[in-house]
Short mmCIF file of N, CA and C in Angstrom, two decimals:
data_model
loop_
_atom_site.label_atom_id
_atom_site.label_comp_id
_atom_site.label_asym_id
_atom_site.label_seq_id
_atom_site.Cartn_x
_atom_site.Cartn_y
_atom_site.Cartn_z
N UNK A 249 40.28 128.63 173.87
CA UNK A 249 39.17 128.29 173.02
C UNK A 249 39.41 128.83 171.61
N UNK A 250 38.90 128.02 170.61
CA UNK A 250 39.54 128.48 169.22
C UNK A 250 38.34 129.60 168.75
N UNK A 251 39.02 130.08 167.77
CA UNK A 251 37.56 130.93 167.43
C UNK A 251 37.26 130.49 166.18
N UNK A 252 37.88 129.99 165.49
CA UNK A 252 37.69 129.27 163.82
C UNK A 252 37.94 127.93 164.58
N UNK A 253 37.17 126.96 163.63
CA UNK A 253 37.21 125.80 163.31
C UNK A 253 37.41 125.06 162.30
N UNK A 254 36.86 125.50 160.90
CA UNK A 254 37.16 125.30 159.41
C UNK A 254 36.78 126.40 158.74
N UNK A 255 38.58 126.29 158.37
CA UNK A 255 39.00 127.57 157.50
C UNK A 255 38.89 127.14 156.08
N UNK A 256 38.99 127.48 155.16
CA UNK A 256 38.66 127.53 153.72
C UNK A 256 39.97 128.53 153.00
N UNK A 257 40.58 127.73 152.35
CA UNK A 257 41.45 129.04 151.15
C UNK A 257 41.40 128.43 149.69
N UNK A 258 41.12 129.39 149.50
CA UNK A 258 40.97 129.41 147.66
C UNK A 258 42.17 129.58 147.30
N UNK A 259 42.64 128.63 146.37
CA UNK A 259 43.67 128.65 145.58
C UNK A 259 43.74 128.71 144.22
N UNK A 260 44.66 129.27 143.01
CA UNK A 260 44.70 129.03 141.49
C UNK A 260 46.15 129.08 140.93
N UNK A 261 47.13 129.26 142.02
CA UNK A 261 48.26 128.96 141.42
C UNK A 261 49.08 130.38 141.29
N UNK A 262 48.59 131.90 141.84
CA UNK A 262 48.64 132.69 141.51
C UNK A 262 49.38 133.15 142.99
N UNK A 263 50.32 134.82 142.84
CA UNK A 263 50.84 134.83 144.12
C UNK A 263 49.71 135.17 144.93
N UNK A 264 48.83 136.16 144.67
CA UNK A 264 48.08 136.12 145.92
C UNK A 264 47.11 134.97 146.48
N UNK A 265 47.20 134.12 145.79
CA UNK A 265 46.41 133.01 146.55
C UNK A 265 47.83 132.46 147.47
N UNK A 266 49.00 132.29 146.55
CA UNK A 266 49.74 131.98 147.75
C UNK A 266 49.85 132.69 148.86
N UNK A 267 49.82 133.86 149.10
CA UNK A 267 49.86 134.55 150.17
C UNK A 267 48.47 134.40 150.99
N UNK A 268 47.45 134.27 150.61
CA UNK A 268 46.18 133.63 150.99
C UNK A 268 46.46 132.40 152.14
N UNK A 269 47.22 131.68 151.44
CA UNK A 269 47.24 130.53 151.66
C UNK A 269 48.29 130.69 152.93
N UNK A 270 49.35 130.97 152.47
CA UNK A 270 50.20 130.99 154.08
C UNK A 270 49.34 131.98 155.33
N UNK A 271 48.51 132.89 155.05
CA UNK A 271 47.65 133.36 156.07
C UNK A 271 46.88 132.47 156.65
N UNK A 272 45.97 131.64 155.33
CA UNK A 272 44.74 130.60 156.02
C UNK A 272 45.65 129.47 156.99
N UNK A 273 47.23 129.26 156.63
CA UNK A 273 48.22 128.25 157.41
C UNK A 273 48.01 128.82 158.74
N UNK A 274 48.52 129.55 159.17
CA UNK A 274 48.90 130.60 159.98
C UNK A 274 47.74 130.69 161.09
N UNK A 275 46.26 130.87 160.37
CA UNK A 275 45.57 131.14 161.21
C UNK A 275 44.65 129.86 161.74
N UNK A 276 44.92 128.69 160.73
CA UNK A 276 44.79 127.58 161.09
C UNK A 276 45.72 127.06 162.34
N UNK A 277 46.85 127.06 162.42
CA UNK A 277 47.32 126.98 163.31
C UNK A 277 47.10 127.45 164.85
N UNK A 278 47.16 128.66 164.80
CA UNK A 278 46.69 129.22 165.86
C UNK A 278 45.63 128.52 166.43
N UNK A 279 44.56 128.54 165.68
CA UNK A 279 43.01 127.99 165.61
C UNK A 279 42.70 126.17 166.48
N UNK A 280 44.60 125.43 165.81
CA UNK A 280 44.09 124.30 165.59
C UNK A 280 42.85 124.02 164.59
N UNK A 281 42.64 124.35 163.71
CA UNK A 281 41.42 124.39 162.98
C UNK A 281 41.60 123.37 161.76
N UNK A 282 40.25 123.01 161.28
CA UNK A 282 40.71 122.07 160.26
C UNK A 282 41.00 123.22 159.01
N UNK A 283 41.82 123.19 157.87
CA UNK A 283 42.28 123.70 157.02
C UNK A 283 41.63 122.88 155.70
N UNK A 284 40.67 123.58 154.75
CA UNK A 284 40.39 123.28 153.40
C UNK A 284 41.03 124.09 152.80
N UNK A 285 41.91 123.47 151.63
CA UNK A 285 42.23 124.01 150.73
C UNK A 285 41.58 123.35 149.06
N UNK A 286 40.83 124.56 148.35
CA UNK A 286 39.96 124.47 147.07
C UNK A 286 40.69 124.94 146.09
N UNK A 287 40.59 124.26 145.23
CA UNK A 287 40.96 124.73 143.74
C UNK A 287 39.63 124.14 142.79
N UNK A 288 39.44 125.51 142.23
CA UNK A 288 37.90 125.32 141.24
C UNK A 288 38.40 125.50 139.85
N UNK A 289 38.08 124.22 138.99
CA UNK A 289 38.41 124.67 137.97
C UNK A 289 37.20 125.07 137.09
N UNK A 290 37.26 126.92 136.47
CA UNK A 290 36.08 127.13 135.96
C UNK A 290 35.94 126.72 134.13
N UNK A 291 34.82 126.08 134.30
CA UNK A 291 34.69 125.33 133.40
C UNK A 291 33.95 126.01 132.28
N UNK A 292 33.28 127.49 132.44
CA UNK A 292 32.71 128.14 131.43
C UNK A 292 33.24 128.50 130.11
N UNK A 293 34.46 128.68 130.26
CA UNK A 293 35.23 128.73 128.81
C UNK A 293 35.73 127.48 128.07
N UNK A 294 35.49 126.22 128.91
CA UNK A 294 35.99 125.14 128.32
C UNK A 294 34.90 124.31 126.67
N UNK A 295 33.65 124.69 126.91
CA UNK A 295 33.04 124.33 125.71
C UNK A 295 33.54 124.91 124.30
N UNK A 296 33.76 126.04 124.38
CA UNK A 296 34.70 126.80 122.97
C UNK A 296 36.21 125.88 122.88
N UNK A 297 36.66 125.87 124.00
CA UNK A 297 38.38 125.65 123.53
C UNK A 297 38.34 124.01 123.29
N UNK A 298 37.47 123.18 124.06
CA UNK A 298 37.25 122.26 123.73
C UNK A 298 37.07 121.24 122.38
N UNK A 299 36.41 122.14 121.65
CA UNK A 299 36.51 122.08 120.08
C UNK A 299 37.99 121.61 119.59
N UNK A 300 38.77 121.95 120.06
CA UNK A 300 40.35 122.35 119.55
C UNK A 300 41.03 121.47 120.24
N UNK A 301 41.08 121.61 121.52
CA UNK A 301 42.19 120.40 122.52
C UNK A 301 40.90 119.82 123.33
N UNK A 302 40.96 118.84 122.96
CA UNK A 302 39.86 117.65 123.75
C UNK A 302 40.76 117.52 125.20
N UNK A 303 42.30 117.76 125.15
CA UNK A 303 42.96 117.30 126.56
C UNK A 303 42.80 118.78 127.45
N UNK A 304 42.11 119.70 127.52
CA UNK A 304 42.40 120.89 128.48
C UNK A 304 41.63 120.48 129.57
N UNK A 305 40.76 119.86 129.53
CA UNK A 305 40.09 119.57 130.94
C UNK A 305 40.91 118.91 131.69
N UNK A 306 41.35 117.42 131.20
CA UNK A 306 42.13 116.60 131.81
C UNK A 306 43.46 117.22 132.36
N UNK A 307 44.29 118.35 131.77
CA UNK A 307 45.18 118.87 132.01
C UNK A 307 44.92 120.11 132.96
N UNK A 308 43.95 120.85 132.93
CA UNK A 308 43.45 121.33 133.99
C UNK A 308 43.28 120.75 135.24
N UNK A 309 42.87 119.68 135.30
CA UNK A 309 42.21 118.40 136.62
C UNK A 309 43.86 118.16 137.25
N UNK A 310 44.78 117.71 136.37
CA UNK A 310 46.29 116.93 136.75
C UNK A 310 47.21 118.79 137.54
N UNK A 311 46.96 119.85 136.54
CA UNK A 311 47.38 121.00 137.14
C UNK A 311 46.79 121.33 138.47
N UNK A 312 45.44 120.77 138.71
CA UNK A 312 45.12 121.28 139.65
C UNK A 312 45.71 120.27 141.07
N UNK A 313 45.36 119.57 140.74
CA UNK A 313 45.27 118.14 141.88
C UNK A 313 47.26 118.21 142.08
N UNK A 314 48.28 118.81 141.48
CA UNK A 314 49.37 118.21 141.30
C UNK A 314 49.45 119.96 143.03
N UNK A 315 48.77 121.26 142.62
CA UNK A 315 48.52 122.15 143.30
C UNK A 315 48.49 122.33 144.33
N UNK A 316 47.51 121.34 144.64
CA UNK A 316 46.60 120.91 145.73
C UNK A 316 47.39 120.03 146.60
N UNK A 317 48.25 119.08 145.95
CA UNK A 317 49.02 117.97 146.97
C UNK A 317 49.89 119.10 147.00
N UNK A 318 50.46 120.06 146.48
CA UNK A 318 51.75 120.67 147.03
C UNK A 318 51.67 121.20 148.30
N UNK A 319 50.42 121.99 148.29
CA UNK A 319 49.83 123.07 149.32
C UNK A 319 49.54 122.44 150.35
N UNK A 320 48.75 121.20 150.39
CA UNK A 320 48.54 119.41 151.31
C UNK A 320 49.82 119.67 151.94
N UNK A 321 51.15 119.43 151.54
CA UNK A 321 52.18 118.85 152.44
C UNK A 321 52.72 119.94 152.82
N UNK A 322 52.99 120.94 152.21
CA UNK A 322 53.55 122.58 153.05
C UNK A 322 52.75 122.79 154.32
N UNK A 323 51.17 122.53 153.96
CA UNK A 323 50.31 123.12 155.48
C UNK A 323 51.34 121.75 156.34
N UNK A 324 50.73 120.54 155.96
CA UNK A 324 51.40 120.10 157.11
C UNK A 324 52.90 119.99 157.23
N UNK A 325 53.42 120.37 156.51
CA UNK A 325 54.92 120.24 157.36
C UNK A 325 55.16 121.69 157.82
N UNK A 326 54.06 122.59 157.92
CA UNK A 326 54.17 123.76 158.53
C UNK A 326 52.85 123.81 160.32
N UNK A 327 52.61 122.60 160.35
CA UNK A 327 52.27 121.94 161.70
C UNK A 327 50.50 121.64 161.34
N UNK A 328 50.46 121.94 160.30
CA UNK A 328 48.63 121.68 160.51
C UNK A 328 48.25 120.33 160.13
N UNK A 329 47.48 119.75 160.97
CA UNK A 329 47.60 117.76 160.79
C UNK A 329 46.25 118.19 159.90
N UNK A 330 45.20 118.78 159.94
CA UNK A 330 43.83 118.39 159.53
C UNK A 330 43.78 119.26 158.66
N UNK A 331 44.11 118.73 157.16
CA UNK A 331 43.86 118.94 155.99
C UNK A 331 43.41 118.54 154.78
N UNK A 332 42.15 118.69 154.16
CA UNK A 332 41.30 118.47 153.43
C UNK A 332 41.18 119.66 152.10
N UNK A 333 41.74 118.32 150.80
CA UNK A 333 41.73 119.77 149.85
C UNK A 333 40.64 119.18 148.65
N UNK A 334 39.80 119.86 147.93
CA UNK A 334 38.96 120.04 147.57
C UNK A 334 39.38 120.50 145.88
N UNK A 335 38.84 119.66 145.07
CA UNK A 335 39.10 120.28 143.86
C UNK A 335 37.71 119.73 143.07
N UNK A 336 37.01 120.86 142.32
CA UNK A 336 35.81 121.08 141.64
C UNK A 336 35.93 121.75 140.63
N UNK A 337 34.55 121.27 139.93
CA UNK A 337 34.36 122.18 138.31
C UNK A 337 32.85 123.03 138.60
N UNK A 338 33.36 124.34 137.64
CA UNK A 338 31.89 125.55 137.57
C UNK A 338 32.66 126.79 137.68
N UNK A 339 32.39 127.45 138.41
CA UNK A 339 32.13 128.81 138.88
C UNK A 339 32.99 129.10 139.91
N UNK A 340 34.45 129.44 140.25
CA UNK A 340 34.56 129.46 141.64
C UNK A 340 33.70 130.86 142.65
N UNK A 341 33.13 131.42 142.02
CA UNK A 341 32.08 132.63 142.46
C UNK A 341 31.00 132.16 142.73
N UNK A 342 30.36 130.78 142.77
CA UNK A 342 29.41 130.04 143.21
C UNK A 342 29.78 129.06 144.11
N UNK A 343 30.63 128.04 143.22
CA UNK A 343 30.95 127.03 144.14
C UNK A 343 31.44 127.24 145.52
N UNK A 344 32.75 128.05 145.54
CA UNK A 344 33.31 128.52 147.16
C UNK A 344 32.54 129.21 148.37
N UNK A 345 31.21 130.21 148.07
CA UNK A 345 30.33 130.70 148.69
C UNK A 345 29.35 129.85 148.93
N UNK A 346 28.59 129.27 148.42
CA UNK A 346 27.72 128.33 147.86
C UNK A 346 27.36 127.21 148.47
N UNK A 347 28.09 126.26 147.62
CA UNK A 347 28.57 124.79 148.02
C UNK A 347 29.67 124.28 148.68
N UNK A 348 30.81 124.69 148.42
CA UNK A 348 31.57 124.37 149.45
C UNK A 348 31.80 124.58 150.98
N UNK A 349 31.84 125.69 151.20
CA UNK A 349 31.82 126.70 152.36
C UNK A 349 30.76 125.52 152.91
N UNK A 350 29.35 126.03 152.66
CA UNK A 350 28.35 125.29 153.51
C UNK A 350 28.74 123.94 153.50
N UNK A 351 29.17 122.95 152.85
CA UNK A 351 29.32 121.70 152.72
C UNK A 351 30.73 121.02 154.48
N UNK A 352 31.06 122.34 154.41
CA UNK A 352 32.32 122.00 155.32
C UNK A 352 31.93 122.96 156.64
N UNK A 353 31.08 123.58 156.64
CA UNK A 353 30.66 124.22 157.70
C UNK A 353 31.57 125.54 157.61
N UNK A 354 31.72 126.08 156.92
CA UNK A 354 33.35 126.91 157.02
C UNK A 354 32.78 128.15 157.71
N UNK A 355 33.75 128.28 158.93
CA UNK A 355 33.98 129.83 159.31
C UNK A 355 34.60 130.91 159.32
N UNK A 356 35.31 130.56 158.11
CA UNK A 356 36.51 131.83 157.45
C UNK A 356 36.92 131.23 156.22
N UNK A 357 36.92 132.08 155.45
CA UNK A 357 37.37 131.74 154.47
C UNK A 357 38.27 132.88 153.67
N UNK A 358 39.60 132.23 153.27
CA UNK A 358 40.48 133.40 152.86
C UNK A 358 40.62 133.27 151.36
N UNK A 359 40.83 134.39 150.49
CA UNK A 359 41.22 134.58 149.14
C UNK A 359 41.95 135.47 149.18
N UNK A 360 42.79 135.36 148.04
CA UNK A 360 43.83 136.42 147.46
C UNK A 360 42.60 137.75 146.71
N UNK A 361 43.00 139.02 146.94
CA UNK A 361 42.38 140.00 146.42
C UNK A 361 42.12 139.88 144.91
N UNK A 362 42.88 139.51 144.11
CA UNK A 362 43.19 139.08 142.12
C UNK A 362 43.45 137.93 142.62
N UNK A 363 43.20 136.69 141.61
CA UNK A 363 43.56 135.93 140.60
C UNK A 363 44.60 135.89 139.66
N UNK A 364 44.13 134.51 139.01
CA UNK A 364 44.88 134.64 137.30
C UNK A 364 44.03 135.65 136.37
N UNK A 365 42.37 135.36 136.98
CA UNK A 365 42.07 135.95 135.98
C UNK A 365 41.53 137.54 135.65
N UNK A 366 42.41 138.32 135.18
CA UNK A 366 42.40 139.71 135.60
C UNK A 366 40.98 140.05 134.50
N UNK A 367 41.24 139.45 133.20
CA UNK A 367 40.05 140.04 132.36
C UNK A 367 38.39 140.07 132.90
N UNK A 368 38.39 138.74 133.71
CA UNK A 368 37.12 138.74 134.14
C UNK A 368 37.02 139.36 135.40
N UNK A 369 38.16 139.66 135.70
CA UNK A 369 37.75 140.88 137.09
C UNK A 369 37.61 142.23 136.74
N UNK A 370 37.95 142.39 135.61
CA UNK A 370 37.55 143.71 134.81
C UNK A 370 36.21 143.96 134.74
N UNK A 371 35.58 142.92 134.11
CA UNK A 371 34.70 142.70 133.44
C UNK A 371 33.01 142.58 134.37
N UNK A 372 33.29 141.76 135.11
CA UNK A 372 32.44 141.05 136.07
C UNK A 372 32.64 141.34 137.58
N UNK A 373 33.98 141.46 137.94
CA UNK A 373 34.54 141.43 139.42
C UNK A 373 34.60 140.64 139.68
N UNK A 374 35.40 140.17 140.89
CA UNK A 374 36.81 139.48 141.41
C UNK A 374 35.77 138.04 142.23
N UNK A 375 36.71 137.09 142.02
CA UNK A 375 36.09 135.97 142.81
C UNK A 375 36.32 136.31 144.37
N UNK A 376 37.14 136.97 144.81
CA UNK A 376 37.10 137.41 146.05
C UNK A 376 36.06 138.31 146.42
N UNK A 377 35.51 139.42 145.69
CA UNK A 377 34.57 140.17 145.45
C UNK A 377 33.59 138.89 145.97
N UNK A 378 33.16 138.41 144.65
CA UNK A 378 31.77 137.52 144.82
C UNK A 378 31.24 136.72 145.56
N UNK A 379 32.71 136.34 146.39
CA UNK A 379 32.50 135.36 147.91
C UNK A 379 32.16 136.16 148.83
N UNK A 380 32.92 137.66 148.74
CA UNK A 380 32.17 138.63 150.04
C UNK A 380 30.81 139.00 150.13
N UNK A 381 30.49 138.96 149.10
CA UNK A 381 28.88 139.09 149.08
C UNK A 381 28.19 138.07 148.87
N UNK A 382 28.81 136.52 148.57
CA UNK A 382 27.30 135.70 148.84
C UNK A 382 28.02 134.59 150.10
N UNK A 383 28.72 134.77 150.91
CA UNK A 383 29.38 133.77 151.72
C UNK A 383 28.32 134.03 153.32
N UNK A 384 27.17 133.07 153.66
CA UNK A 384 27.51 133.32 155.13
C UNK A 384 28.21 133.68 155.77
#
């Protein structure tokens, strides 16, 4: 009997999400479980830079989605058939606890301890942080 069913890993391109990520593989497997993989692109700093390069969103969206199919074909050619990857704009400290998670029913969900983004984990604390405290 499995004990997970849909797992959740947060991704940004960073090593510890990769290492995230070969865990959430791993335990998907075991699980047989369906495997989401998310990439959030946070969109709060984009109104300032926006001014300047009208293309960062769009190039954000193509970085992400190009991410997302990589991580897509590694899970499965590392045996996991049921994979569903997820790419959104906001907050990933909202969206992944929040909306996603609940949206997919998720019963685990893995993150890398850091990010890319170290300043705002200085500052605010860690998107891994913020999922432990608002995640069912």
């Amino acid at each position: 009997m499995s004990k997970y069913h849909n797992i959740l890993v947060a991704v940004d391109g960073s090593d510890e999400a990769k290492r995230a990520f070969t865990n959430a593989v791993n335990i998907a497997k075991d699980n047989h479980a369906h495997l989401i993989i998310v990439h959030i692109i946070d969109t709060r700093t984009f109104a300032t830079i926006e001014q300047y390069d009208r293309t960062i969103v769009s190039r954000a969206e193509n970085y992400g989605q190009e991410l997302l199919d990589d991580y897509q074909a590694e899970a499965n050619q590392a045996g996991v058939d049921n994979v569903t990857t997820v790419i959104d704009f906001g907050s990933p400290k909202v969206k992944i606890p929040k909306d996603i998670a609940q949206k997919y029913e998720v019963d685990l969900i893995v993150s890398g301890a850091t990010g890319l983004n170290a300043v705002e984990r200085m500052l605010s604390g860690s998107v891994s942080e913020s999922i432990t405290r608002h995640s069912k």
